[in-house]
Amino acid sequence: MEQNPRQTCIICSQEKEEGIVIVSQFICEDCESEMVHTEADDAKYRFFIGRMKKIGLQKNA
């Protein structure tokens, strides 16, 4: 059985093994789940949007 390497989440900055990769940027399972369940009027929503902008910045760098 192959073990996933630890990667740093662009949302929480913690190293985790499980998550998704979007345009070479890693988002851990915990943050992914929290983002999916956060309402657009929640203050945390804007935080997630700000962190997700890193994906576009890295791609265009």
PDB file as gemmi writes it, atoms N, CA and C in Angstrom:
CRYST1    1.000    1.000    1.000  90.00  90.00  90.00 P 1                      
ATOM      1  N   MET A   1       0.846  -1.176   0.000  1.00  0.00           N  
ATOM      2  CA  MET A   1       0.000   0.000   0.000  1.00  0.00           C  
ATOM      3  C   MET A   1       0.894   1.242   0.000  1.00  0.00           C  
ATOM      4  N   GLU A   2       0.623   2.164  -0.921  1.00  0.00           N  
ATOM      5  CA  GLU A   2       1.412   3.382  -1.039  1.00  0.00           C  
ATOM      6  C   GLU A   2       0.872   4.448  -0.092  1.00  0.00           C  
ATOM      7  N   GLN A   3       1.778   5.098   0.631  1.00  0.00           N  
ATOM      8  CA  GLN A   3       1.377   6.132   1.573  1.00  0.00           C  
ATOM      9  C   GLN A   3       1.513   7.496   0.901  1.00  0.00           C  
ATOM     10  N   ASN A   4       0.527   8.375   1.097  1.00  0.00           N  
ATOM     11  CA  ASN A   4       0.587   9.710   0.530  1.00  0.00           C  
ATOM     12  C   ASN A   4       1.644  10.534   1.239  1.00  0.00           C  
ATOM     13  N   PRO A   5       2.421  11.316   0.490  1.00  0.00           N  
ATOM     14  CA  PRO A   5       3.401  12.190   1.136  1.00  0.00           C  
ATOM     15  C   PRO A   5       2.690  13.344   1.837  1.00  0.00           C  
ATOM     16  N   ARG A   6       3.299  13.860   2.874  1.00  0.00           N  
ATOM     17  CA  ARG A   6       2.720  14.994   3.591  1.00  0.00           C  
ATOM     18  C   ARG A   6       2.931  16.249   2.751  1.00  0.00           C  
ATOM     19  N   GLN A   7       1.874  17.048   2.660  1.00  0.00           N  
ATOM     20  CA  GLN A   7       1.927  18.296   1.911  1.00  0.00           C  
ATOM     21  C   GLN A   7       1.382  19.414   2.790  1.00  0.00           C  
ATOM     22  N   THR A   8       1.764  20.642   2.494  1.00  0.00           N  
ATOM     23  CA  THR A   8       1.292  21.781   3.264  1.00  0.00           C  
ATOM     24  C   THR A   8       0.048  22.367   2.622  1.00  0.00           C  
ATOM     25  N   CYS A   9      -0.998  22.463   3.409  1.00  0.00           N  
ATOM     26  CA  CYS A   9      -2.291  22.992   2.955  1.00  0.00           C  
ATOM     27  C   CYS A   9      -2.184  24.513   2.755  1.00  0.00           C  
ATOM     28  N   ILE A  10      -2.712  25.008   1.625  1.00  0.00           N  
ATOM     29  CA  ILE A  10      -2.665  26.454   1.381  1.00  0.00           C  
ATOM     30  C   ILE A  10      -3.688  27.220   2.221  1.00  0.00           C  
ATOM     31  N   ILE A  11      -4.606  26.521   2.848  1.00  0.00           N  
ATOM     32  CA  ILE A  11      -5.624  27.176   3.677  1.00  0.00           C  
ATOM     33  C   ILE A  11      -5.153  27.289   5.130  1.00  0.00           C  
ATOM     34  N   CYS A  12      -4.796  26.163   5.754  1.00  0.00           N  
ATOM     35  CA  CYS A  12      -4.439  26.162   7.179  1.00  0.00           C  
ATOM     36  C   CYS A  12      -2.932  26.124   7.434  1.00  0.00           C  
ATOM     37  N   SER A  13      -2.139  25.933   6.394  1.00  0.00           N  
ATOM     38  CA  SER A  13      -0.673  25.892   6.474  1.00  0.00           C  
ATOM     39  C   SER A  13      -0.130  24.722   7.299  1.00  0.00           C  
ATOM     40  N   GLN A  14      -0.949  23.699   7.523  1.00  0.00           N  
ATOM     41  CA  GLN A  14      -0.502  22.518   8.250  1.00  0.00           C  
ATOM     42  C   GLN A  14      -0.133  21.419   7.266  1.00  0.00           C  
ATOM     43  N   GLU A  15       0.794  20.568   7.666  1.00  0.00           N  
ATOM     44  CA  GLU A  15       1.167  19.431   6.831  1.00  0.00           C  
ATOM     45  C   GLU A  15       0.192  18.291   7.073  1.00  0.00           C  
ATOM     46  N   LYS A  16      -0.375  17.784   5.987  1.00  0.00           N  
ATOM     47  CA  LYS A  16      -1.337  16.687   6.067  1.00  0.00           C  
ATOM     48  C   LYS A  16      -1.066  15.719   4.923  1.00  0.00           C  
ATOM     49  N   GLU A  17      -1.616  14.519   5.037  1.00  0.00           N  
ATOM     50  CA  GLU A  17      -1.438  13.496   4.007  1.00  0.00           C  
ATOM     51  C   GLU A  17      -2.626  13.409   3.057  1.00  0.00           C  
ATOM     52  N   GLU A  18      -3.823  13.674   3.558  1.00  0.00           N  
ATOM     53  CA  GLU A  18      -5.041  13.497   2.761  1.00  0.00           C  
ATOM     54  C   GLU A  18      -5.620  14.842   2.346  1.00  0.00           C  
ATOM     55  N   GLY A  19      -5.995  14.941   1.077  1.00  0.00           N  
ATOM     56  CA  GLY A  19      -6.606  16.160   0.578  1.00  0.00           C  
ATOM     57  C   GLY A  19      -6.680  16.150  -0.933  1.00  0.00           C  
ATOM     58  N   ILE A  20      -6.887  17.337  -1.501  1.00  0.00           N  
ATOM     59  CA  ILE A  20      -6.975  17.467  -2.948  1.00  0.00           C  
ATOM     60  C   ILE A  20      -5.903  18.429  -3.446  1.00  0.00           C  
ATOM     61  N   VAL A  21      -5.565  18.299  -4.723  1.00  0.00           N  
ATOM     62  CA  VAL A  21      -4.609  19.198  -5.354  1.00  0.00           C  
ATOM     63  C   VAL A  21      -5.333  19.915  -6.488  1.00  0.00           C  
ATOM     64  N   ILE A  22      -5.269  21.247  -6.454  1.00  0.00           N  
ATOM     65  CA  ILE A  22      -5.861  22.072  -7.499  1.00  0.00           C  
ATOM     66  C   ILE A  22      -4.744  22.917  -8.093  1.00  0.00           C  
ATOM     67  N   VAL A  23      -4.469  22.725  -9.361  1.00  0.00           N  
ATOM     68  CA  VAL A  23      -3.397  23.435 -10.065  1.00  0.00           C  
ATOM     69  C   VAL A  23      -2.120  23.416  -9.221  1.00  0.00           C  
ATOM     70  N   SER A  24      -1.741  22.270  -8.787  1.00  0.00           N  
ATOM     71  CA  SER A  24      -0.537  21.991  -7.994  1.00  0.00           C  
ATOM     72  C   SER A  24      -0.553  22.570  -6.575  1.00  0.00           C  
ATOM     73  N   GLN A  25      -1.684  23.065  -6.096  1.00  0.00           N  
ATOM     74  CA  GLN A  25      -1.804  23.570  -4.725  1.00  0.00           C  
ATOM     75  C   GLN A  25      -2.657  22.611  -3.911  1.00  0.00           C  
ATOM     76  N   PHE A  26      -2.166  22.241  -2.721  1.00  0.00           N  
ATOM     77  CA  PHE A  26      -2.801  21.240  -1.867  1.00  0.00           C  
ATOM     78  C   PHE A  26      -3.781  21.875  -0.881  1.00  0.00           C  
ATOM     79  N   ILE A  27      -4.970  21.264  -0.741  1.00  0.00           N  
ATOM     80  CA  ILE A  27      -5.957  21.641   0.268  1.00  0.00           C  
ATOM     81  C   ILE A  27      -6.308  20.377   1.039  1.00  0.00           C  
ATOM     82  N   CYS A  28      -6.105  20.398   2.358  1.00  0.00           N  
ATOM     83  CA  CYS A  28      -6.345  19.207   3.174  1.00  0.00           C  
ATOM     84  C   CYS A  28      -7.842  18.889   3.250  1.00  0.00           C  
ATOM     85  N   GLU A  29      -8.151  17.641   3.602  1.00  0.00           N  
ATOM     86  CA  GLU A  29      -9.549  17.190   3.706  1.00  0.00           C  
ATOM     87  C   GLU A  29     -10.355  18.033   4.681  1.00  0.00           C  
ATOM     88  N   ASP A  30      -9.750  18.403   5.804  1.00  0.00           N  
ATOM     89  CA  ASP A  30     -10.467  19.171   6.825  1.00  0.00           C  
ATOM     90  C   ASP A  30     -10.892  20.534   6.278  1.00  0.00           C  
ATOM     91  N   CYS A  31      -9.969  21.228   5.608  1.00  0.00           N  
ATOM     92  CA  CYS A  31     -10.291  22.544   5.055  1.00  0.00           C  
ATOM     93  C   CYS A  31     -11.280  22.426   3.902  1.00  0.00           C  
ATOM     94  N   GLU A  32     -11.105  21.423   3.074  1.00  0.00           N  
ATOM     95  CA  GLU A  32     -12.039  21.205   1.968  1.00  0.00           C  
ATOM     96  C   GLU A  32     -13.462  21.039   2.503  1.00  0.00           C  
ATOM     97  N   SER A  33     -13.614  20.208   3.507  1.00  0.00           N  
ATOM     98  CA  SER A  33     -14.930  19.960   4.097  1.00  0.00           C  
ATOM     99  C   SER A  33     -15.510  21.229   4.699  1.00  0.00           C  
ATOM    100  N   GLU A  34     -14.687  21.975   5.421  1.00  0.00           N  
ATOM    101  CA  GLU A  34     -15.161  23.211   6.046  1.00  0.00           C  
ATOM    102  C   GLU A  34     -15.575  24.233   4.983  1.00  0.00           C  
ATOM    103  N   MET A  35     -14.811  24.331   3.905  1.00  0.00           N  
ATOM    104  CA  MET A  35     -15.152  25.274   2.835  1.00  0.00           C  
ATOM    105  C   MET A  35     -16.488  24.915   2.192  1.00  0.00           C  
ATOM    106  N   VAL A  36     -16.697  23.641   1.936  1.00  0.00           N  
ATOM    107  CA  VAL A  36     -17.921  23.187   1.285  1.00  0.00           C  
ATOM    108  C   VAL A  36     -19.152  23.480   2.140  1.00  0.00           C  
ATOM    109  N   HIS A  37     -18.992  23.454   3.444  1.00  0.00           N  
ATOM    110  CA  HIS A  37     -20.121  23.646   4.346  1.00  0.00           C  
ATOM    111  C   HIS A  37     -20.247  25.067   4.884  1.00  0.00           C  
ATOM    112  N   THR A  38     -19.409  25.995   4.409  1.00  0.00           N  
ATOM    113  CA  THR A  38     -19.460  27.383   4.869  1.00  0.00           C  
ATOM    114  C   THR A  38     -20.403  28.185   3.973  1.00  0.00           C  
ATOM    115  N   GLU A  39     -21.328  28.903   4.599  1.00  0.00           N  
ATOM    116  CA  GLU A  39     -22.281  29.739   3.873  1.00  0.00           C  
ATOM    117  C   GLU A  39     -21.574  31.000   3.366  1.00  0.00           C  
ATOM    118  N   ALA A  40     -22.039  31.535   2.254  1.00  0.00           N  
ATOM    119  CA  ALA A  40     -21.419  32.713   1.633  1.00  0.00           C  
ATOM    120  C   ALA A  40     -21.481  33.954   2.526  1.00  0.00           C  
ATOM    121  N   ASP A  41     -22.441  34.029   3.445  1.00  0.00           N  
ATOM    122  CA  ASP A  41     -22.539  35.188   4.327  1.00  0.00           C  
ATOM    123  C   ASP A  41     -21.730  35.029   5.620  1.00  0.00           C  
ATOM    124  N   ASP A  42     -21.046  33.917   5.772  1.00  0.00           N  
ATOM    125  CA  ASP A  42     -20.189  33.656   6.935  1.00  0.00           C  
ATOM    126  C   ASP A  42     -18.863  34.403   6.754  1.00  0.00           C  
ATOM    127  N   ALA A  43     -18.344  34.987   7.817  1.00  0.00           N  
ATOM    128  CA  ALA A  43     -17.080  35.723   7.752  1.00  0.00           C  
ATOM    129  C   ALA A  43     -15.921  34.837   7.280  1.00  0.00           C  
ATOM    130  N   LYS A  44     -15.968  33.572   7.605  1.00  0.00           N  
ATOM    131  CA  LYS A  44     -14.899  32.649   7.220  1.00  0.00           C  
ATOM    132  C   LYS A  44     -14.862  32.439   5.694  1.00  0.00           C  
ATOM    133  N   TYR A  45     -15.981  32.656   5.034  1.00  0.00           N  
ATOM    134  CA  TYR A  45     -16.059  32.495   3.579  1.00  0.00           C  
ATOM    135  C   TYR A  45     -15.045  33.404   2.880  1.00  0.00           C  
ATOM    136  N   ARG A  46     -14.973  34.665   3.296  1.00  0.00           N  
ATOM    137  CA  ARG A  46     -14.026  35.607   2.700  1.00  0.00           C  
ATOM    138  C   ARG A  46     -12.585  35.174   2.958  1.00  0.00           C  
ATOM    139  N   PHE A  47     -12.324  34.604   4.119  1.00  0.00           N  
ATOM    140  CA  PHE A  47     -10.988  34.073   4.422  1.00  0.00           C  
ATOM    141  C   PHE A  47     -10.624  32.985   3.420  1.00  0.00           C  
ATOM    142  N   PHE A  48     -11.557  32.060   3.182  1.00  0.00           N  
ATOM    143  CA  PHE A  48     -11.302  30.977   2.232  1.00  0.00           C  
ATOM    144  C   PHE A  48     -11.057  31.520   0.829  1.00  0.00           C  
ATOM    145  N   ILE A  49     -11.834  32.505   0.405  1.00  0.00           N  
ATOM    146  CA  ILE A  49     -11.656  33.109  -0.917  1.00  0.00           C  
ATOM    147  C   ILE A  49     -10.255  33.708  -1.037  1.00  0.00           C  
ATOM    148  N   GLY A  50      -9.827  34.404   0.002  1.00  0.00           N  
ATOM    149  CA  GLY A  50      -8.491  35.004  -0.002  1.00  0.00           C  
ATOM    150  C   GLY A  50      -7.393  33.960  -0.145  1.00  0.00           C  
ATOM    151  N   ARG A  51      -7.533  32.863   0.571  1.00  0.00           N  
ATOM    152  CA  ARG A  51      -6.531  31.796   0.500  1.00  0.00           C  
ATOM    153  C   ARG A  51      -6.553  31.103  -0.861  1.00  0.00           C  
ATOM    154  N   MET A  52      -7.756  30.927  -1.422  1.00  0.00           N  
ATOM    155  CA  MET A  52      -7.877  30.269  -2.713  1.00  0.00           C  
ATOM    156  C   MET A  52      -7.261  31.113  -3.831  1.00  0.00           C  
ATOM    157  N   LYS A  53      -7.179  32.419  -3.641  1.00  0.00           N  
ATOM    158  CA  LYS A  53      -6.552  33.287  -4.649  1.00  0.00           C  
ATOM    159  C   LYS A  53      -5.094  32.927  -4.856  1.00  0.00           C  
ATOM    160  N   LYS A  54      -4.481  32.278  -3.873  1.00  0.00           N  
ATOM    161  CA  LYS A  54      -3.091  31.824  -4.018  1.00  0.00           C  
ATOM    162  C   LYS A  54      -2.940  30.877  -5.205  1.00  0.00           C  
ATOM    163  N   ILE A  55      -3.986  30.130  -5.502  1.00  0.00           N  
ATOM    164  CA  ILE A  55      -3.929  29.186  -6.607  1.00  0.00           C  
ATOM    165  C   ILE A  55      -3.680  29.930  -7.919  1.00  0.00           C  
ATOM    166  N   GLY A  56      -4.445  30.998  -8.155  1.00  0.00           N  
ATOM    167  CA  GLY A  56      -4.277  31.797  -9.363  1.00  0.00           C  
ATOM    168  C   GLY A  56      -2.955  32.526  -9.401  1.00  0.00           C  
ATOM    169  N   LEU A  57      -2.505  33.018  -8.259  1.00  0.00           N  
ATOM    170  CA  LEU A  57      -1.235  33.735  -8.204  1.00  0.00           C  
ATOM    171  C   LEU A  57      -0.070  32.813  -8.513  1.00  0.00           C  
ATOM    172  N   GLN A  58      -0.089  31.595  -7.979  1.00  0.00           N  
ATOM    173  CA  GLN A  58       0.981  30.641  -8.233  1.00  0.00           C  
ATOM    174  C   GLN A  58       1.005  30.243  -9.705  1.00  0.00           C  
ATOM    175  N   LYS A  59      -0.160  30.076 -10.295  1.00  0.00           N  
ATOM    176  CA  LYS A  59      -0.253  29.661 -11.690  1.00  0.00           C  
ATOM    177  C   LYS A  59       0.312  30.727 -12.616  1.00  0.00           C  
ATOM    178  N   ASN A  60       0.052  32.015 -12.295  1.00  0.00           N  
ATOM    179  CA  ASN A  60       0.484  33.109 -13.161  1.00  0.00           C  
ATOM    180  C   ASN A  60       1.892  33.602 -12.866  1.00  0.00           C  
ATOM    181  N   ALA A  61       2.522  33.068 -11.850  1.00  0.00           N  
ATOM    182  CA  ALA A  61       3.863  33.526 -11.466  1.00  0.00           C  
ATOM    183  C   ALA A  61       4.914  33.109 -12.475  1.00  0.00           C  
TER     184      ALA A  61                                                      
END                                                                             
